[in-house]
Amino acid sequence: MTCDDTFLPSHIGTKLLLRNGGEMFISKYVRRTNTQKFLSYVEVEVFKPLSYVSSGRELNSDLVIKNENGTYFLQLSTESKGWKNTSKVGMSVVIPGKPSFLLTEILSSVEAIGVPVVDFSVDDLYVQDNHWFVFNMGAYENYENVTKWPWFLQEKNCHNSIERDASILYQTYKLDIGEKWTFSVTANIWGFDPIPMPINIPIIYTSVLTQGTEMVSSDLQKTFRAENLTVNFTPLKIKKWETALNFYLWSASLLCPKTAVTLTIQVTCPFGKKIKFYYDFEGKLSPHQLEKAYKDSEKFFTLPNSGTYKQCLGKSSREKCGCTDEKKVSRYAQESDCIEKVYLLKHPAILIPNLTLLHPEFPEVPLSPPYFIYVIEINHREDFTVTSTATPSLIRLRKNQKIPNHKILQDPSSLVITMKGTGLYHFRVLALDKVSFCDLSEDIAVYAITTSLAYPLYYLINASVVTLLACALCASYLYLHRKGGTAQIPVNVPTCESYYKQKYE
């Protein structure tokens, strides 16, 4: 190609078609710098045979090429048809195994001037009539109507596909501090590809929108006509930011329905990430059974609840507070006017909270370090204690005076709350700041009651009463026996010894 027109590297893989018939695939691009005649050339793979306009056999002529001071004259041995048709200007004379010539001027019916498309140093060349051909590869500017262009480029058929892992459900993913996300993208080559990919060149390429993306590791697995790229991504910087990862097939046809996969990663608080407190029976019940348990279970205490705040503010009756069934068993302070049921504990009132970390993109897991927590009572009660196992990490944090309330930090995986009093306790669990971009918290409402007598005093008093009663019976008998002299012991009145034997043996 000449002048401003030139092939480009992007043309590799496209089809080059002749209007008369023939199909080629461009497999290589070369930029030429040592000539002013042709700026570039391409190598092609012939997919369908090319149709020529005429040949030496059809022209009944041999071909003689002479070089006169760098000008090449193409002479025919006969005038039967010859170069009379001036439309042959711009066509190419192709000699298999030899350089091709572009016809630039018709001098007579038997003589024309041609330009070699590659460097040619042979002075004279003789070619028999059945060994040369004329192909119409004329320049576009010689044709006014686009439909008459002798050759054109066309996108090749699609032979590629790219798919992301089935577990990737969204376009944008949100990751919190320290969270790791693993995902994979698979590319395939299917059908017949006339230009197969070299083995040492990957099919999948990646680009990153934002510099500093922390792609910890990636693994590329190559199989026959397929590749799978697995990426492990972990944000390391404790700041919010966003990036986009683009996975694309550089050699895929534009006719493919999808040639790239783009995913956006935001390092921020994921929607739906929270701490959840589970009652000790929740995991064993279906949703229907769980709803019934809230209403009928002895594990809950029904509050009198005469609140006039929040939902009930300005309402004439509690029925007008807009309390749903969900709010009636809620644990959150903002819904305290609606709460009817709270968790019931009998003394000794010891609560071992089952705390779980919920995340929309990961399975739920028990809340554990590095999510160290504070426990506060939002009604300002102080008659309770909070303890947990003092691990080395927890001890170090409790000594760090830069952390607010560092002395009351707790390990959630071994948390124990002991209530010394009775009545309603409303605990709030707060995760330590700087371990998450989310404000992680959970409320736990508990109602503590005492039995008639606390263990073990109840059993000691029962035993004492029984003993005193037995002794009283024995004393009465001895008194009556001494007073009556010869009185007989009634058969149905047990002796002290026999009574204890019946009671405890």
GROMACS .gro file of N, CA and C in nm, residues 2-81:
model
  240
    2THR      N    1   0.043   0.227  -0.064
    2THR     CA    2   0.125   0.346  -0.081
    2THR      C    3   0.059   0.465  -0.016
    3CYS      N    4   0.132   0.582  -0.026
    3CYS     CA    5   0.084   0.710   0.025
    3CYS      C    6   0.051   0.699   0.173
    4ASP      N    7  -0.066   0.750   0.210
    4ASP     CA    8  -0.104   0.751   0.351
    4ASP      C    9  -0.168   0.621   0.396
    5ASP      N   10  -0.200   0.534   0.300
    5ASP     CA   11  -0.263   0.408   0.335
    5ASP      C   12  -0.157   0.306   0.371
    6THR      N   13  -0.183   0.229   0.472
    6THR     CA   14  -0.087   0.128   0.511
    6THR      C   15  -0.156   0.022   0.593
    7PHE      N   16  -0.101  -0.099   0.588
    7PHE     CA   17  -0.148  -0.201   0.680
    7PHE      C   18  -0.102  -0.165   0.821
    8LEU      N   19  -0.174  -0.219   0.918
    8LEU     CA   20  -0.144  -0.194   1.059
    8LEU      C   21  -0.134  -0.327   1.133
    9PRO      N   22  -0.066  -0.329   1.248
    9PRO     CA   23  -0.060  -0.453   1.327
    9PRO      C   24  -0.198  -0.505   1.365
   10SER      N   25  -0.294  -0.413   1.377
   10SER     CA   26  -0.429  -0.455   1.415
   10SER      C   27  -0.497  -0.535   1.305
   11HIS      N   28  -0.443  -0.533   1.184
   11HIS     CA   29  -0.502  -0.609   1.076
   11HIS      C   30  -0.469  -0.757   1.085
   12ILE      N   31  -0.376  -0.793   1.171
   12ILE     CA   32  -0.344  -0.935   1.187
   12ILE      C   33  -0.469  -1.009   1.234
   13GLY      N   34  -0.500  -1.117   1.167
   13GLY     CA   35  -0.618  -1.195   1.202
   13GLY      C   36  -0.740  -1.161   1.120
   14THR      N   37  -0.739  -1.048   1.046
   14THR     CA   38  -0.854  -1.012   0.964
   14THR      C   39  -0.845  -1.084   0.829
   15LYS      N   40  -0.958  -1.084   0.760
   15LYS     CA   41  -0.965  -1.150   0.630
   15LYS      C   42  -0.941  -1.048   0.519
   16LEU      N   43  -0.867  -1.088   0.417
   16LEU     CA   44  -0.847  -1.009   0.297
   16LEU      C   45  -0.914  -1.085   0.184
   17LEU      N   46  -1.015  -1.025   0.123
   17LEU     CA   47  -1.094  -1.092   0.020
   17LEU      C   48  -1.081  -1.021  -0.114
   18LEU      N   49  -1.081  -1.098  -0.222
   18LEU     CA   50  -1.085  -1.043  -0.357
   18LEU      C   51  -1.229  -1.044  -0.405
   19ARG      N   52  -1.266  -0.938  -0.477
   19ARG     CA   53  -1.402  -0.928  -0.527
   19ARG      C   54  -1.433  -1.042  -0.624
   20ASN      N   55  -1.334  -1.084  -0.703
   20ASN     CA   56  -1.354  -1.191  -0.800
   20ASN      C   57  -1.360  -1.329  -0.734
   21GLY      N   58  -1.318  -1.338  -0.608
   21GLY     CA   59  -1.318  -1.465  -0.538
   21GLY      C   60  -1.183  -1.492  -0.476
   22GLY      N   61  -1.185  -1.544  -0.356
   22GLY     CA   62  -1.060  -1.572  -0.286
   22GLY      C   63  -1.064  -1.514  -0.145
   23GLU      N   64  -1.006  -1.587  -0.054
   23GLU     CA   65  -1.009  -1.543   0.086
   23GLU      C   66  -0.875  -1.575   0.151
   24MET      N   67  -0.818  -1.474   0.216
   24MET     CA   68  -0.689  -1.488   0.284
   24MET      C   69  -0.701  -1.434   0.425
   25PHE      N   70  -0.618  -1.485   0.516
   25PHE     CA   71  -0.611  -1.435   0.652
   25PHE      C   72  -0.473  -1.376   0.675
   26ILE      N   73  -0.471  -1.252   0.723
   26ILE     CA   74  -0.344  -1.184   0.747
   26ILE      C   75  -0.281  -1.241   0.874
   27SER      N   76  -0.161  -1.296   0.859
   27SER     CA   77  -0.095  -1.361   0.972
   27SER      C   78   0.029  -1.287   1.021
   28LYS      N   79   0.080  -1.193   0.941
   28LYS     CA   80   0.202  -1.123   0.981
   28LYS      C   81   0.203  -0.984   0.919
   29TYR      N   82   0.252  -0.887   0.997
   29TYR     CA   83   0.263  -0.749   0.950
   29TYR      C   84   0.409  -0.707   0.956
   30VAL      N   85   0.455  -0.639   0.851
   30VAL     CA   86   0.593  -0.589   0.847
   30VAL      C   87   0.591  -0.444   0.802
   31ARG      N   88   0.653  -0.359   0.879
   31ARG     CA   89   0.665  -0.217   0.843
   31ARG      C   90   0.795  -0.197   0.766
   32ARG      N   91   0.788  -0.134   0.650
   32ARG     CA   92   0.907  -0.114   0.567
   32ARG      C   93   0.956   0.030   0.584
   33THR      N   94   1.086   0.043   0.604
   33THR     CA   95   1.146   0.175   0.625
   33THR      C   96   1.251   0.210   0.521
   34ASN      N   97   1.288   0.113   0.437
   34ASN     CA   98   1.397   0.137   0.342
   34ASN      C   99   1.349   0.164   0.201
   35THR      N  100   1.223   0.196   0.186
   35THR     CA  101   1.172   0.224   0.052
   35THR      C  102   1.062   0.328   0.061
   36GLN      N  103   1.046   0.405  -0.043
   36GLN     CA  104   0.941   0.505  -0.049
   36GLN      C  105   0.820   0.456  -0.128
   37LYS      N  106   0.831   0.336  -0.188
   37LYS     CA  107   0.724   0.288  -0.274
   37LYS      C  108   0.614   0.219  -0.195
   38PHE      N  109   0.650   0.134  -0.102
   38PHE     CA  110   0.553   0.059  -0.023
   38PHE      C  111   0.590   0.071   0.124
   39LEU      N  112   0.492   0.112   0.205
   39LEU     CA  113   0.519   0.138   0.346
   39LEU      C  114   0.515   0.012   0.432
   40SER      N  115   0.439  -0.086   0.391
   40SER     CA  116   0.426  -0.207   0.471
   40SER      C  117   0.380  -0.321   0.383
   41TYR      N  118   0.394  -0.439   0.436
   41TYR     CA  119   0.337  -0.555   0.367
   41TYR      C  120   0.293  -0.656   0.472
   42VAL      N  121   0.207  -0.746   0.430
   42VAL     CA  122   0.157  -0.849   0.519
   42VAL      C  123   0.176  -0.985   0.455
   43GLU      N  124   0.191  -1.084   0.542
   43GLU     CA  125   0.191  -1.222   0.495
   43GLU      C  126   0.053  -1.279   0.525
   44VAL      N  127   0.004  -1.364   0.435
   44VAL     CA  128  -0.131  -1.416   0.448
   44VAL      C  129  -0.131  -1.567   0.438
   45GLU      N  130  -0.234  -1.626   0.497
   45GLU     CA  131  -0.264  -1.768   0.480
   45GLU      C  132  -0.385  -1.776   0.387
   46VAL      N  133  -0.371  -1.845   0.273
   46VAL     CA  134  -0.480  -1.855   0.176
   46VAL      C  135  -0.579  -1.960   0.224
   47PHE      N  136  -0.702  -1.914   0.247
   47PHE     CA  137  -0.807  -2.003   0.296
   47PHE      C  138  -0.892  -2.055   0.180
   48LYS      N  139  -0.922  -1.966   0.085
   48LYS     CA  140  -0.992  -2.005  -0.036
   48LYS      C  141  -0.910  -1.957  -0.155
   49PRO      N  142  -0.895  -2.040  -0.258
   49PRO     CA  143  -0.809  -2.003  -0.372
   49PRO      C  144  -0.847  -1.868  -0.431
   50LEU      N  145  -0.744  -1.791  -0.472
   50LEU     CA  146  -0.766  -1.658  -0.528
   50LEU      C  147  -0.797  -1.669  -0.677
   51SER      N  148  -0.891  -1.589  -0.722
   51SER     CA  149  -0.930  -1.589  -0.864
   51SER      C  150  -0.852  -1.480  -0.937
   52TYR      N  151  -0.784  -1.517  -1.043
   52TYR     CA  152  -0.708  -1.420  -1.121
   52TYR      C  153  -0.793  -1.365  -1.235
   53VAL      N  154  -0.751  -1.249  -1.288
   53VAL     CA  155  -0.824  -1.185  -1.398
   53VAL      C  156  -0.788  -1.251  -1.530
   54SER      N  157  -0.664  -1.273  -1.550
   54SER     CA  158  -0.617  -1.339  -1.671
   54SER      C  159  -0.482  -1.403  -1.641
   55SER      N  160  -0.434  -1.486  -1.735
   55SER     CA  161  -0.306  -1.554  -1.718
   55SER      C  162  -0.232  -1.552  -1.851
   56GLY      N  163  -0.105  -1.590  -1.845
   56GLY     CA  164  -0.027  -1.596  -1.968
   56GLY      C  165  -0.085  -1.694  -2.066
   57ARG      N  166  -0.145  -1.803  -2.014
   57ARG     CA  167  -0.206  -1.901  -2.106
   57ARG      C  168  -0.325  -1.839  -2.178
   58GLU      N  169  -0.407  -1.764  -2.103
   58GLU     CA  170  -0.523  -1.702  -2.165
   58GLU      C  171  -0.482  -1.592  -2.263
   59LEU      N  172  -0.371  -1.527  -2.234
   59LEU     CA  173  -0.322  -1.424  -2.325
   59LEU      C  174  -0.236  -1.481  -2.438
   60ASN      N  175  -0.214  -1.614  -2.433
   60ASN     CA  176  -0.130  -1.681  -2.534
   60ASN      C  177   0.004  -1.614  -2.549
   61SER      N  178   0.064  -1.581  -2.433
   61SER     CA  179   0.187  -1.503  -2.442
   61SER      C  180   0.281  -1.538  -2.329
   62ASP      N  181   0.409  -1.544  -2.369
   62ASP     CA  182   0.514  -1.550  -2.268
   62ASP      C  183   0.539  -1.408  -2.218
   63LEU      N  184   0.617  -1.397  -2.107
   63LEU     CA  185   0.642  -1.266  -2.047
   63LEU      C  186   0.792  -1.246  -2.034
   64VAL      N  187   0.836  -1.132  -2.082
   64VAL     CA  188   0.977  -1.094  -2.070
   64VAL      C  189   0.985  -0.966  -1.988
   65ILE      N  190   1.066  -0.967  -1.883
   65ILE     CA  191   1.082  -0.850  -1.796
   65ILE      C  192   1.226  -0.799  -1.813
   66LYS      N  193   1.238  -0.672  -1.849
   66LYS     CA  194   1.369  -0.611  -1.868
   66LYS      C  195   1.386  -0.493  -1.774
   67ASN      N  196   1.507  -0.482  -1.721
   67ASN     CA  197   1.540  -0.374  -1.628
   67ASN      C  198   1.630  -0.274  -1.703
   68GLU      N  199   1.578  -0.153  -1.724
   68GLU     CA  200   1.654  -0.049  -1.790
   68GLU      C  201   1.666   0.069  -1.695
   69ASN      N  202   1.785   0.074  -1.627
   69ASN     CA  203   1.814   0.182  -1.531
   69ASN      C  204   1.708   0.193  -1.422
   70GLY      N  205   1.665   0.078  -1.373
   70GLY     CA  206   1.570   0.076  -1.262
   70GLY      C  207   1.426   0.080  -1.305
   71THR      N  208   1.399   0.092  -1.435
   71THR     CA  209   1.262   0.088  -1.484
   71THR      C  210   1.238  -0.049  -1.544
   72TYR      N  211   1.131  -0.112  -1.502
   72TYR     CA  212   1.103  -0.249  -1.545
   72TYR      C  213   0.995  -0.247  -1.653
   73PHE      N  214   1.031  -0.305  -1.770
   73PHE     CA  215   0.939  -0.315  -1.881
   73PHE      C  216   0.890  -0.460  -1.889
   74LEU      N  217   0.759  -0.473  -1.892
   74LEU     CA  218   0.696  -0.604  -1.901
   74LEU      C  219   0.646  -0.621  -2.045
   75GLN      N  220   0.710  -0.711  -2.121
   75GLN     CA  221   0.680  -0.727  -2.263
   75GLN      C  222   0.615  -0.861  -2.289
   76LEU      N  223   0.512  -0.859  -2.374
   76LEU     CA  224   0.443  -0.981  -2.412
   76LEU      C  225   0.500  -1.032  -2.544
   77SER      N  226   0.495  -1.164  -2.563
   77SER     CA  227   0.551  -1.224  -2.686
   77SER      C  228   0.452  -1.224  -2.801
   78THR      N  229   0.325  -1.188  -2.773
   78THR     CA  230   0.225  -1.187  -2.879
   78THR      C  231   0.127  -1.072  -2.855
   79GLU      N  232   0.061  -1.032  -2.965
   79GLU     CA  233  -0.034  -0.923  -2.954
   79GLU      C  234  -0.178  -0.972  -2.955
   80SER      N  235  -0.199  -1.101  -2.934
   80SER     CA  236  -0.336  -1.155  -2.948
   80SER      C  237  -0.437  -1.079  -2.862
   81LYS      N  238  -0.404  -1.052  -2.737
   81LYS     CA  239  -0.490  -0.971  -2.650
   81LYS      C  240  -0.409  -0.858  -2.589
   0.00000   0.00000   0.00000
